[in-house]
Amino acid sequence: MAFWQFTRLKFVYPVILLILFFLDGTLMSALGGYFTHFPFHILPMLTFVWLFFGIQFKVYQDIPFWWYVLLIGVMFDAYYTGIFGTYIIAFLLGTLIMKQLHYWLDERIIAGLLLLLIGIVVYLIITYFAGFIIGIANISLLNFLIYQLVPTVILNVFIGAIFYYPTWSFFQVLN
Amino acid sequence: MRRIFSSRSVVVAMVVFLVVVGLITGSNWFAKRTNTPPFLQRFSNDLAGGASRILAAPTNAIGRSANSIGNLLSTFEENKKLKSEVDQFAQDKVRLQTVEEENKSLKQQLKLKATLTDYQTVSAVTISRSPTTWQSQLVIDKGTNSGLKKGMPVLAGSGIIGRISEVNTTNAKVALISDTSDSANRFAITVKGDDGDVNGIVTSFNREKNQLIMGQVTSDNKIKKGDLIQTSGLGGVIPSGLFVGKVASVAKDDYGLTKKIYIEPAADLGNITTVMVAVSKMGDN
């Protein structure tokens, strides 16, 4: 394999996806004092933001995107929770809804961020209800919305906004 | 108008939903019953732990500097308060050493090898923390190769923060006490009240108040706000004498028959960079 192939999207996209998967966990640990400052519970969702970029910039058509989503879901469950199912479905459904709604929205950044917002809300709501299935949910829906969903959405949409144009240019270069 | 989902997608979605619910309940059931995960999961977790470790170094450094900036603002006030407390600690330390010596010689006279208060600690570094809605778990850099086992208590800062929930070869997961799953915080504790001890177990965690709950307390011994709570050692796996927290309030349960004690945990569950796993020596006997 020639060196130039390593700079192709097919190679770069999953590698960054994997790095962000670990970065989410280490960020949560390193900045835990801020992210879980009582009563807040904010989640860094860089992996999900990267998947959003994949959809928004139509990269998913050129790579085995859905296999990556599935794999990240399985890894997330194995490594972070130890219980399979929740994050597989959260990642799959979150990205699937973003992809379906992408037809309806235009290419402007604001439409893209709305897409990301909807994706994150779907993702978080799925994880919230999955907690009920195994009886570990110990927070009311209202508190979940105020202290977790809203700040998490704000943080990650903000991250999405900052990296929107750099990522777009990055994909242009790779293509 | 373009339809968002076709009818085929709806059927697929329903099947996927059923499979996933099955998966969640099945793997939850399986995880509770086994001490170590299946080989493939253990292997991939060890691999993932290695990758996390590489990334943890720079991110932890960023986290440390962010925390130091935050701490700097409250340093002056804190320093004044701490100085006054330090003198007291020096006295307590001397007293503790004398009592420990005495305790050791008395144990020898009684020919006791190890009791509930004897435990060793294994220090570990947090390499990751699950960015998840529930099951806030830490991944620490010690596993079966350092003698860790599922269920062992984990300490950080001033008190207990959780228990080991899964052990891989080179890393382990710690379920925090703020997690309501059965394996995380159901441990035996004692309230050191004025009238004597009150024994019980932690029954749940109130995430909205950030407090542990010790339910179904029937003892008439008086318990007041500020009373200290430690692990009682009953049950065997968790040694006795680990600091849990202080009584925040005492309330009647829903039926008015028993008491419910709210506990302010001693440890800060937000900032956990290094932890200690307490390994009871009782098993060596």
Tab-separated table of C-alpha atoms in Angstrom:
chain	number	residue	atom	x	y	z
A	1	MET	CA	0.000	0.000	0.000
A	2	ALA	CA	1.458	3.283	-1.065
A	3	PHE	CA	1.791	6.087	1.418
A	4	TRP	CA	-0.704	8.362	-0.332
A	5	GLN	CA	-3.478	5.869	0.360
A	6	PHE	CA	-3.134	6.537	4.076
A	7	THR	CA	-4.206	10.102	3.478
A	8	ARG	CA	-7.444	9.017	1.838
A	9	LEU	CA	-10.799	9.483	3.535
A	10	LYS	CA	-11.408	5.738	3.767
A	11	PHE	CA	-8.467	5.449	6.093
A	12	VAL	CA	-8.586	8.773	7.923
A	13	TYR	CA	-12.297	8.791	8.806
A	14	PRO	CA	-12.364	5.594	10.921
A	15	VAL	CA	-9.023	6.398	12.556
A	16	ILE	CA	-10.296	9.769	13.780
A	17	LEU	CA	-13.573	8.114	14.813
A	18	LEU	CA	-11.614	5.692	16.970
A	19	ILE	CA	-9.469	8.419	18.512
A	20	LEU	CA	-12.545	10.479	19.388
A	21	PHE	CA	-14.174	7.401	20.912
A	22	PHE	CA	-11.341	7.206	23.440
A	23	LEU	CA	-11.102	10.964	23.783
A	24	ASP	CA	-14.721	11.128	24.990
A	25	GLY	CA	-13.836	8.864	27.907
A	26	THR	CA	-10.558	10.507	28.818
A	27	LEU	CA	-12.141	13.976	28.605
A	28	MET	CA	-14.953	12.835	30.898
A	29	SER	CA	-12.330	11.594	33.329
A	30	ALA	CA	-9.934	14.558	33.093
A	31	LEU	CA	-12.614	17.239	33.245
A	32	GLY	CA	-15.013	15.219	35.408
A	33	GLY	CA	-15.009	17.954	38.020
A	34	TYR	CA	-16.622	20.313	35.523
A	35	PHE	CA	-18.772	17.889	33.577
A	36	THR	CA	-20.330	16.257	36.620
A	37	HIS	CA	-20.387	19.336	38.847
A	38	PHE	CA	-23.543	18.748	40.918
A	39	PRO	CA	-26.332	18.880	39.774
A	40	PHE	CA	-25.099	18.803	36.178
A	41	HIS	CA	-24.138	15.731	34.188
A	42	ILE	CA	-22.723	16.821	30.859
A	43	LEU	CA	-21.413	14.347	28.309
A	44	PRO	CA	-18.733	15.053	25.727
A	45	MET	CA	-20.039	13.446	22.510
A	46	LEU	CA	-17.177	14.008	20.090
A	47	THR	CA	-17.672	10.577	18.493
A	48	PHE	CA	-21.253	11.465	17.675
A	49	VAL	CA	-20.286	14.898	16.361
A	50	TRP	CA	-17.802	13.196	14.016
A	51	LEU	CA	-20.553	10.879	12.756
A	52	PHE	CA	-22.706	13.967	12.178
A	53	PHE	CA	-19.940	15.492	10.043
A	54	GLY	CA	-19.885	12.248	8.063
A	55	ILE	CA	-23.571	12.688	7.247
A	56	GLN	CA	-23.638	16.452	6.792
A	57	PHE	CA	-20.734	16.410	4.331
A	58	LYS	CA	-22.035	13.238	2.624
A	59	VAL	CA	-18.930	11.243	3.421
A	60	TYR	CA	-21.097	8.258	4.338
A	61	GLN	CA	-21.627	7.469	0.667
A	62	ASP	CA	-17.948	6.695	0.090
A	63	ILE	CA	-17.162	4.553	3.130
A	64	PRO	CA	-18.780	1.610	4.972
A	65	PHE	CA	-20.327	4.206	7.285
A	66	TRP	CA	-23.053	2.079	8.885
A	67	TRP	CA	-20.596	-0.655	9.778
A	68	TYR	CA	-18.483	1.950	11.561
A	69	VAL	CA	-21.554	3.213	13.441
A	70	LEU	CA	-22.418	-0.336	14.484
A	71	LEU	CA	-18.836	-1.076	15.515
A	72	ILE	CA	-18.566	2.108	17.570
A	73	GLY	CA	-21.861	1.234	19.284
A	74	VAL	CA	-20.604	-2.258	20.169
A	75	MET	CA	-17.264	-0.903	21.395
A	76	PHE	CA	-18.989	1.791	23.425
A	77	ASP	CA	-21.131	-0.793	25.177
A	78	ALA	CA	-18.239	-3.195	25.747
A	79	TYR	CA	-15.764	-0.641	26.996
A	80	TYR	CA	-17.834	1.977	28.778
A	81	THR	CA	-20.896	0.194	30.166
A	82	GLY	CA	-20.317	-3.565	29.968
A	83	ILE	CA	-23.975	-4.021	28.996
A	84	PHE	CA	-24.732	-4.486	25.297
A	85	GLY	CA	-27.562	-2.823	23.441
A	86	THR	CA	-28.119	0.713	24.660
A	87	TYR	CA	-25.419	2.572	22.797
A	88	ILE	CA	-25.557	0.334	19.730
A	89	ILE	CA	-29.147	1.482	19.205
A	90	ALA	CA	-28.462	5.057	20.366
A	91	PHE	CA	-25.656	5.523	17.830
A	92	LEU	CA	-27.537	3.748	15.038
A	93	LEU	CA	-30.847	5.521	15.541
A	94	GLY	CA	-29.250	8.899	16.242
A	95	THR	CA	-27.288	8.804	12.987
A	96	LEU	CA	-30.107	7.200	10.988
A	97	ILE	CA	-32.497	10.012	11.928
A	98	MET	CA	-29.846	12.592	11.065
A	99	LYS	CA	-29.372	10.933	7.670
A	100	GLN	CA	-33.103	10.796	6.925
A	101	LEU	CA	-33.681	14.406	7.954
A	102	HIS	CA	-30.655	15.508	5.960
A	103	TYR	CA	-32.717	15.193	2.739
A	104	TRP	CA	-35.159	17.764	4.089
A	105	LEU	CA	-32.696	20.339	5.291
A	106	ASP	CA	-30.384	22.436	3.178
A	107	GLU	CA	-26.609	22.692	3.330
A	108	ARG	CA	-26.269	25.785	5.483
A	109	ILE	CA	-24.378	25.517	8.775
A	110	ILE	CA	-27.444	26.441	10.807
A	111	ALA	CA	-29.480	23.625	9.217
A	112	GLY	CA	-26.576	21.277	9.906
A	113	LEU	CA	-26.425	22.257	13.564
A	114	LEU	CA	-30.176	21.735	13.877
A	115	LEU	CA	-29.617	18.239	12.494
A	116	LEU	CA	-26.892	17.619	15.084
A	117	LEU	CA	-29.165	18.939	17.826
A	118	ILE	CA	-31.953	16.529	16.844
A	119	GLY	CA	-29.463	13.649	16.632
A	120	ILE	CA	-28.090	14.325	20.107
A	121	VAL	CA	-31.583	14.626	21.606
A	122	VAL	CA	-32.593	11.277	20.067
A	123	TYR	CA	-29.357	9.676	21.301
A	124	LEU	CA	-29.795	10.950	24.865
A	125	ILE	CA	-33.507	10.109	25.081
A	126	ILE	CA	-32.746	6.514	24.008
A	127	THR	CA	-30.084	6.158	26.694
A	128	TYR	CA	-32.462	7.653	29.267
A	129	PHE	CA	-35.188	5.111	28.575
A	130	ALA	CA	-32.733	2.223	28.318
A	131	GLY	CA	-31.962	2.924	31.986
A	132	PHE	CA	-35.550	2.018	32.849
A	133	ILE	CA	-35.332	-1.392	31.204
A	134	ILE	CA	-32.673	-2.579	33.633
A	135	GLY	CA	-33.953	-0.479	36.535
A	136	ILE	CA	-31.002	1.842	37.029
A	137	ALA	CA	-32.786	5.091	36.232
A	138	ASN	CA	-32.723	7.285	39.320
A	139	ILE	CA	-33.491	10.728	38.025
A	140	SER	CA	-36.777	12.286	36.905
A	141	LEU	CA	-37.320	13.209	33.266
A	142	LEU	CA	-37.492	16.904	34.119
A	143	ASN	CA	-34.169	16.868	35.961
A	144	PHE	CA	-32.666	14.843	33.127
A	145	LEU	CA	-33.807	17.456	30.624
A	146	ILE	CA	-32.561	20.438	32.626
A	147	TYR	CA	-29.288	19.164	34.016
A	148	GLN	CA	-28.162	16.708	31.368
A	149	LEU	CA	-29.866	17.032	28.020
A	150	VAL	CA	-29.822	20.818	27.628
A	151	PRO	CA	-26.193	21.404	28.735
A	152	THR	CA	-24.978	18.373	26.740
A	153	VAL	CA	-26.730	19.643	23.616
A	154	ILE	CA	-25.303	23.145	24.125
A	155	LEU	CA	-21.747	21.857	24.609
A	156	ASN	CA	-21.758	19.491	21.651
A	157	VAL	CA	-23.566	21.772	19.219
A	158	PHE	CA	-21.009	24.422	20.168
A	159	ILE	CA	-18.183	21.962	19.430
A	160	GLY	CA	-19.921	21.084	16.167
A	161	ALA	CA	-20.124	24.775	15.226
A	162	ILE	CA	-16.455	25.413	15.972
A	163	PHE	CA	-15.214	22.453	13.959
A	164	TYR	CA	-17.787	22.741	11.157
A	165	TYR	CA	-15.748	24.658	8.602
A	166	PRO	CA	-12.356	23.145	9.524
A	167	THR	CA	-13.859	19.663	9.065
A	168	TRP	CA	-15.503	20.669	5.788
A	169	SER	CA	-12.162	21.921	4.420
A	170	PHE	CA	-10.447	18.819	5.768
A	171	PHE	CA	-12.855	16.548	3.855
A	172	GLN	CA	-12.356	18.659	0.723
A	173	VAL	CA	-8.592	18.159	0.972
A	174	LEU	CA	-8.966	14.402	1.504
A	175	ASN	CA	-11.299	14.059	-1.456
B	1	MET	CA	-43.828	14.466	-0.329
B	2	ARG	CA	-40.947	12.203	0.555
B	3	ARG	CA	-41.670	9.810	3.413
B	4	ILE	CA	-39.135	9.743	6.211
B	5	PHE	CA	-39.408	6.000	6.799
B	6	SER	CA	-40.679	3.278	4.483
B	7	SER	CA	-42.864	0.474	5.869
B	8	ARG	CA	-39.955	-1.921	5.479
B	9	SER	CA	-37.890	0.306	7.748
B	10	VAL	CA	-40.656	0.225	10.351
B	11	VAL	CA	-40.612	-3.590	10.431
B	12	VAL	CA	-36.820	-3.610	10.603
B	13	ALA	CA	-36.939	-1.030	13.389
B	14	MET	CA	-39.377	-3.138	15.403
B	15	VAL	CA	-37.265	-6.270	15.065
B	16	VAL	CA	-34.142	-4.307	15.992
B	17	PHE	CA	-35.944	-2.863	19.022
B	18	LEU	CA	-36.882	-6.332	20.293
B	19	VAL	CA	-33.366	-7.665	19.705
B	20	VAL	CA	-31.842	-4.704	21.523
B	21	VAL	CA	-34.146	-4.982	24.545
B	22	GLY	CA	-33.219	-8.655	24.680
B	23	LEU	CA	-29.543	-7.796	24.412
B	24	ILE	CA	-29.683	-5.174	27.164
B	25	THR	CA	-31.525	-7.374	29.661
B	26	GLY	CA	-29.539	-10.475	28.675
B	27	SER	CA	-26.096	-8.906	28.961
B	28	ASN	CA	-27.087	-7.128	32.192
B	29	TRP	CA	-28.149	-10.487	33.620
B	30	PHE	CA	-24.956	-12.121	32.421
B	31	ALA	CA	-22.685	-9.341	33.712
B	32	LYS	CA	-24.156	-9.671	37.209
B	33	ARG	CA	-23.479	-13.396	37.310
B	34	THR	CA	-19.930	-13.565	36.088
B	35	ASN	CA	-16.793	-12.300	37.745
B	36	THR	CA	-14.887	-11.588	34.564
B	37	PRO	CA	-16.353	-10.880	31.139
B	38	PRO	CA	-16.059	-13.443	28.310
B	39	PHE	CA	-12.625	-13.785	26.706
B	40	LEU	CA	-13.392	-11.755	23.594
B	41	GLN	CA	-14.840	-8.832	25.558
B	42	ARG	CA	-11.944	-8.975	28.028
B	43	PHE	CA	-9.424	-9.007	25.192
B	44	SER	CA	-11.026	-6.046	23.382
B	45	ASN	CA	-11.351	-4.133	26.663
B	46	ASP	CA	-7.666	-4.688	27.416
B	47	LEU	CA	-6.824	-3.444	23.946
B	48	ALA	CA	-9.107	-0.414	24.337
B	49	GLY	CA	-7.620	0.267	27.776
B	50	GLY	CA	-4.163	0.451	26.194
B	51	ALA	CA	-5.331	2.993	23.616
B	52	SER	CA	-7.106	5.001	26.329
B	53	ARG	CA	-3.915	5.130	28.364
B	54	ILE	CA	-2.045	6.827	25.529
B	55	LEU	CA	-4.762	9.446	25.126
B	56	ALA	CA	-5.239	9.850	28.885
B	57	ALA	CA	-1.775	11.340	29.343
B	58	PRO	CA	-2.329	14.587	27.382
B	59	THR	CA	-6.009	14.975	28.323
B	60	ASN	CA	-5.302	14.447	32.023
B	61	ALA	CA	-2.604	17.116	31.789
B	62	ILE	CA	-5.157	19.526	30.310
B	63	GLY	CA	-7.636	18.557	33.024
B	64	ARG	CA	-5.039	19.092	35.733
B	65	SER	CA	-4.226	22.591	34.539
B	66	ALA	CA	-7.923	23.467	34.210
B	67	ASN	CA	-8.487	22.252	37.758
B	68	SER	CA	-5.493	24.138	39.090
B	69	ILE	CA	-6.819	27.383	37.633
B	70	GLY	CA	-10.176	26.670	39.259
B	71	ASN	CA	-8.548	25.842	42.590
B	72	LEU	CA	-6.387	28.944	42.551
B	73	LEU	CA	-9.405	31.165	43.073
B	74	SER	CA	-10.377	29.589	46.374
B	75	THR	CA	-6.856	28.879	47.628
B	76	PHE	CA	-6.488	31.731	50.107
B	77	GLU	CA	-9.646	31.020	52.092
B	78	GLU	CA	-9.043	27.305	51.962
B	79	ASN	CA	-5.465	27.657	53.175
B	80	LYS	CA	-6.538	29.542	56.312
B	81	LYS	CA	-9.107	26.900	57.153
B	82	LEU	CA	-6.776	23.997	56.460
B	83	LYS	CA	-3.961	25.397	58.600
B	84	SER	CA	-6.173	25.290	61.649
B	85	GLU	CA	-7.150	21.707	60.875
B	86	VAL	CA	-3.602	20.463	60.321
B	87	ASP	CA	-2.565	20.856	63.977
B	88	GLN	CA	-5.473	18.683	65.012
B	89	PHE	CA	-4.471	16.031	62.463
B	90	ALA	CA	-0.918	15.843	63.808
B	91	GLN	CA	-2.293	15.047	67.256
B	92	ASP	CA	-4.691	12.463	65.847
B	93	LYS	CA	-1.894	10.844	63.848
B	94	VAL	CA	0.282	10.303	66.912
B	95	ARG	CA	-2.670	8.892	68.788
B	96	LEU	CA	-3.560	6.625	65.854
B	97	GLN	CA	-0.015	5.247	65.694
B	98	THR	CA	-0.050	4.425	69.414
B	99	VAL	CA	-3.447	2.765	69.185
B	100	GLU	CA	-2.381	0.829	66.070
B	101	GLU	CA	0.702	-0.505	67.877
B	102	GLU	CA	-1.411	-1.487	70.845
B	103	ASN	CA	-3.987	-3.115	68.582
B	104	LYS	CA	-1.265	-5.125	66.826
B	105	SER	CA	0.207	-6.465	70.040
B	106	LEU	CA	-3.234	-7.307	71.428
B	107	LYS	CA	-4.076	-9.180	68.227
B	108	GLN	CA	-0.842	-11.139	68.563
B	109	GLN	CA	-1.716	-12.070	72.125
B	110	LEU	CA	-5.110	-13.265	70.950
B	111	LYS	CA	-3.451	-15.087	68.016
B	112	LEU	CA	-5.679	-13.285	65.507
B	113	LYS	CA	-4.222	-13.194	62.018
B	114	ALA	CA	-6.440	-10.715	60.247
B	115	THR	CA	-9.703	-9.073	61.191
B	116	LEU	CA	-12.254	-7.007	59.349
B	117	THR	CA	-10.200	-3.857	59.676
B	118	ASP	CA	-7.109	-5.310	57.987
B	119	TYR	CA	-6.803	-4.410	54.379
B	120	GLN	CA	-4.134	-3.535	51.836
B	121	THR	CA	-4.555	-0.889	49.224
B	122	VAL	CA	-3.654	-1.077	45.554
B	123	SER	CA	-3.286	2.343	43.944
B	124	ALA	CA	-4.474	2.897	40.412
B	125	VAL	CA	-4.881	5.742	37.961
B	126	THR	CA	-8.149	6.584	36.243
B	127	ILE	CA	-7.661	6.263	32.501
B	128	SER	CA	-11.198	6.845	31.371
B	129	ARG	CA	-14.707	7.524	32.540
B	130	SER	CA	-17.838	6.450	30.723
B	131	PRO	CA	-19.460	9.391	28.977
B	132	THR	CA	-22.862	7.821	29.546
B	133	THR	CA	-26.250	8.794	30.947
B	134	TRP	CA	-26.371	6.002	33.503
B	135	GLN	CA	-23.736	3.673	34.879
B	136	SER	CA	-21.076	6.254	35.444
B	137	GLN	CA	-18.064	3.988	35.550
B	138	LEU	CA	-14.355	4.625	35.783
B	139	VAL	CA	-11.761	2.575	33.971
B	140	ILE	CA	-8.655	2.154	36.115
B	141	ASP	CA	-5.244	0.872	35.042
B	142	LYS	CA	-5.065	-2.228	37.273
B	143	GLY	CA	-6.787	-5.545	36.685
B	144	THR	CA	-6.569	-9.219	37.549
B	145	ASN	CA	-2.775	-8.995	37.195
B	146	SER	CA	-2.737	-6.799	40.337
B	147	GLY	CA	-5.045	-9.110	42.234
B	148	LEU	CA	-8.260	-7.143	41.808
B	149	LYS	CA	-11.579	-8.916	42.017
B	150	LYS	CA	-15.152	-7.951	41.307
B	151	GLY	CA	-16.890	-6.339	44.282
B	152	MET	CA	-13.819	-4.821	45.957
B	153	PRO	CA	-14.337	-1.321	47.373
B	154	VAL	CA	-12.580	1.640	45.789
B	155	LEU	CA	-11.486	4.742	47.679
B	156	ALA	CA	-10.546	8.199	46.480
B	157	GLY	CA	-9.841	11.341	48.441
B	158	SER	CA	-11.512	11.019	51.786
B	159	GLY	CA	-13.880	8.138	51.307
B	160	ILE	CA	-15.368	5.262	49.380
B	161	ILE	CA	-16.402	6.061	45.801
B	162	GLY	CA	-17.630	2.723	44.513
B	163	ARG	CA	-16.896	-0.913	43.821
B	164	ILE	CA	-15.147	-2.872	41.124
B	165	SER	CA	-17.811	-3.960	38.660
B	166	GLU	CA	-15.741	-5.709	35.998
B	167	VAL	CA	-12.166	-6.939	35.918
B	168	ASN	CA	-10.139	-7.368	32.753
B	169	THR	CA	-6.516	-8.470	32.663
B	170	THR	CA	-4.899	-5.032	32.694
B	171	ASN	CA	-7.770	-2.745	33.600
B	172	ALA	CA	-10.942	-2.752	35.652
B	173	LYS	CA	-14.197	-0.855	35.814
B	174	VAL	CA	-15.412	0.895	38.932
B	175	ALA	CA	-19.142	1.417	39.385
B	176	LEU	CA	-19.609	4.633	41.340
B	177	ILE	CA	-21.878	4.900	44.370
B	178	SER	CA	-23.995	7.373	42.425
B	179	ASP	CA	-25.079	4.466	40.234
B	180	THR	CA	-28.236	2.722	41.377
B	181	SER	CA	-27.416	-0.703	39.995
B	182	ASP	CA	-27.267	-3.422	42.637
B	183	SER	CA	-23.559	-4.036	42.290
B	184	ALA	CA	-22.503	-0.421	42.793
B	185	ASN	CA	-23.538	0.724	46.214
B	186	ARG	CA	-25.242	-1.984	48.231
B	187	PHE	CA	-22.715	-2.298	51.003
B	188	ALA	CA	-22.996	-2.735	54.758
B	189	ILE	CA	-22.486	0.445	56.769
B	190	THR	CA	-22.555	1.598	60.379
B	191	VAL	CA	-23.693	4.933	61.724
B	192	LYS	CA	-21.552	5.975	64.683
B	193	GLY	CA	-24.299	7.575	66.792
B	194	ASP	CA	-24.070	8.871	70.359
B	195	ASP	CA	-26.162	5.984	71.735
B	196	GLY	CA	-24.193	3.326	69.899
B	197	ASP	CA	-23.854	1.961	66.398
B	198	VAL	CA	-26.678	1.522	63.944
B	199	ASN	CA	-26.067	-1.105	61.273
B	200	GLY	CA	-27.656	-1.274	57.856
B	201	ILE	CA	-26.957	-1.175	54.159
B	202	VAL	CA	-26.964	1.513	51.533
B	203	THR	CA	-30.235	1.038	49.687
B	204	SER	CA	-30.006	3.646	46.963
B	205	PHE	CA	-28.571	6.924	45.770
B	206	ASN	CA	-30.597	10.086	45.340
B	207	ARG	CA	-29.041	11.722	42.310
B	208	GLU	CA	-31.175	14.822	42.656
B	209	LYS	CA	-29.763	15.512	46.132
B	210	ASN	CA	-26.383	13.866	45.537
B	211	GLN	CA	-26.868	11.764	48.681
B	212	LEU	CA	-26.757	8.089	49.577
B	213	ILE	CA	-29.780	6.571	51.295
B	214	MET	CA	-29.680	4.003	54.092
B	215	GLY	CA	-33.220	2.669	54.185
B	216	GLN	CA	-35.267	0.485	56.522
B	217	VAL	CA	-33.531	1.473	59.738
B	218	THR	CA	-35.524	0.159	62.680
B	219	SER	CA	-33.089	0.939	65.487
B	220	ASP	CA	-34.290	3.436	68.115
B	221	ASN	CA	-30.769	4.741	68.704
B	222	LYS	CA	-30.604	8.451	68.238
B	223	ILE	CA	-28.984	9.562	64.987
B	224	LYS	CA	-28.294	13.189	64.333
B	225	LYS	CA	-27.008	15.282	61.473
B	226	GLY	CA	-23.228	15.110	61.164
B	227	ASP	CA	-22.817	11.608	62.648
B	228	LEU	CA	-20.044	9.712	60.876
B	229	ILE	CA	-20.727	6.670	58.740
B	230	GLN	CA	-18.265	3.932	57.866
B	231	THR	CA	-18.368	0.489	56.318
B	232	SER	CA	-19.207	-2.173	58.872
B	233	GLY	CA	-17.317	-5.052	57.275
B	234	LEU	CA	-20.347	-7.335	57.498
B	235	GLY	CA	-20.615	-9.445	54.391
B	236	GLY	CA	-16.901	-10.079	54.128
B	237	VAL	CA	-15.720	-8.518	50.879
B	238	ILE	CA	-15.573	-4.923	52.084
B	239	PRO	CA	-13.305	-4.288	55.067
B	240	SER	CA	-14.577	-2.476	58.111
B	241	GLY	CA	-13.735	1.145	58.856
B	242	LEU	CA	-13.762	2.764	55.426
B	243	PHE	CA	-15.186	6.260	55.637
B	244	VAL	CA	-18.452	6.655	53.731
B	245	GLY	CA	-19.763	10.069	54.751
B	246	LYS	CA	-21.844	12.035	57.226
B	247	VAL	CA	-25.525	11.967	58.085
B	248	ALA	CA	-27.246	14.780	56.179
B	249	SER	CA	-30.780	14.223	57.422
B	250	VAL	CA	-33.009	11.579	58.952
B	251	ALA	CA	-36.532	11.025	57.680
B	252	LYS	CA	-39.381	8.565	58.182
B	253	ASP	CA	-40.008	6.204	55.285
B	254	ASP	CA	-43.226	6.369	53.247
B	255	TYR	CA	-45.182	4.219	55.723
B	256	GLY	CA	-43.797	5.870	58.858
B	257	LEU	CA	-42.538	2.553	60.224
B	258	THR	CA	-38.824	2.784	59.658
B	259	LYS	CA	-36.231	5.507	59.299
B	260	LYS	CA	-34.469	6.610	56.163
B	261	ILE	CA	-31.040	8.169	56.599
B	262	TYR	CA	-29.660	10.507	53.956
B	263	ILE	CA	-25.870	10.453	53.763
B	264	GLU	CA	-23.594	13.124	52.345
B	265	PRO	CA	-20.794	11.105	50.669
B	266	ALA	CA	-17.299	12.043	51.824
B	267	ALA	CA	-15.645	11.622	48.454
B	268	ASP	CA	-15.977	14.033	45.582
B	269	LEU	CA	-17.312	11.975	42.703
B	270	GLY	CA	-16.442	14.578	40.099
B	271	ASN	CA	-12.700	14.767	40.211
B	272	ILE	CA	-11.229	11.316	40.463
B	273	THR	CA	-7.748	11.028	39.029
B	274	THR	CA	-6.228	8.387	41.284
B	275	VAL	CA	-7.966	5.733	43.323
B	276	MET	CA	-7.099	3.065	45.878
B	277	VAL	CA	-8.642	-0.370	45.823
B	278	ALA	CA	-9.024	-1.854	49.303
B	279	VAL	CA	-8.181	-5.537	49.334
B	280	SER	CA	-9.390	-7.263	52.487
B	281	LYS	CA	-6.894	-9.594	54.155
B	282	MET	CA	-9.656	-11.732	55.608
B	283	GLY	CA	-9.478	-14.187	52.727
B	284	ASP	CA	-5.852	-15.045	53.572
B	285	ASN	CA	-6.819	-16.738	56.827
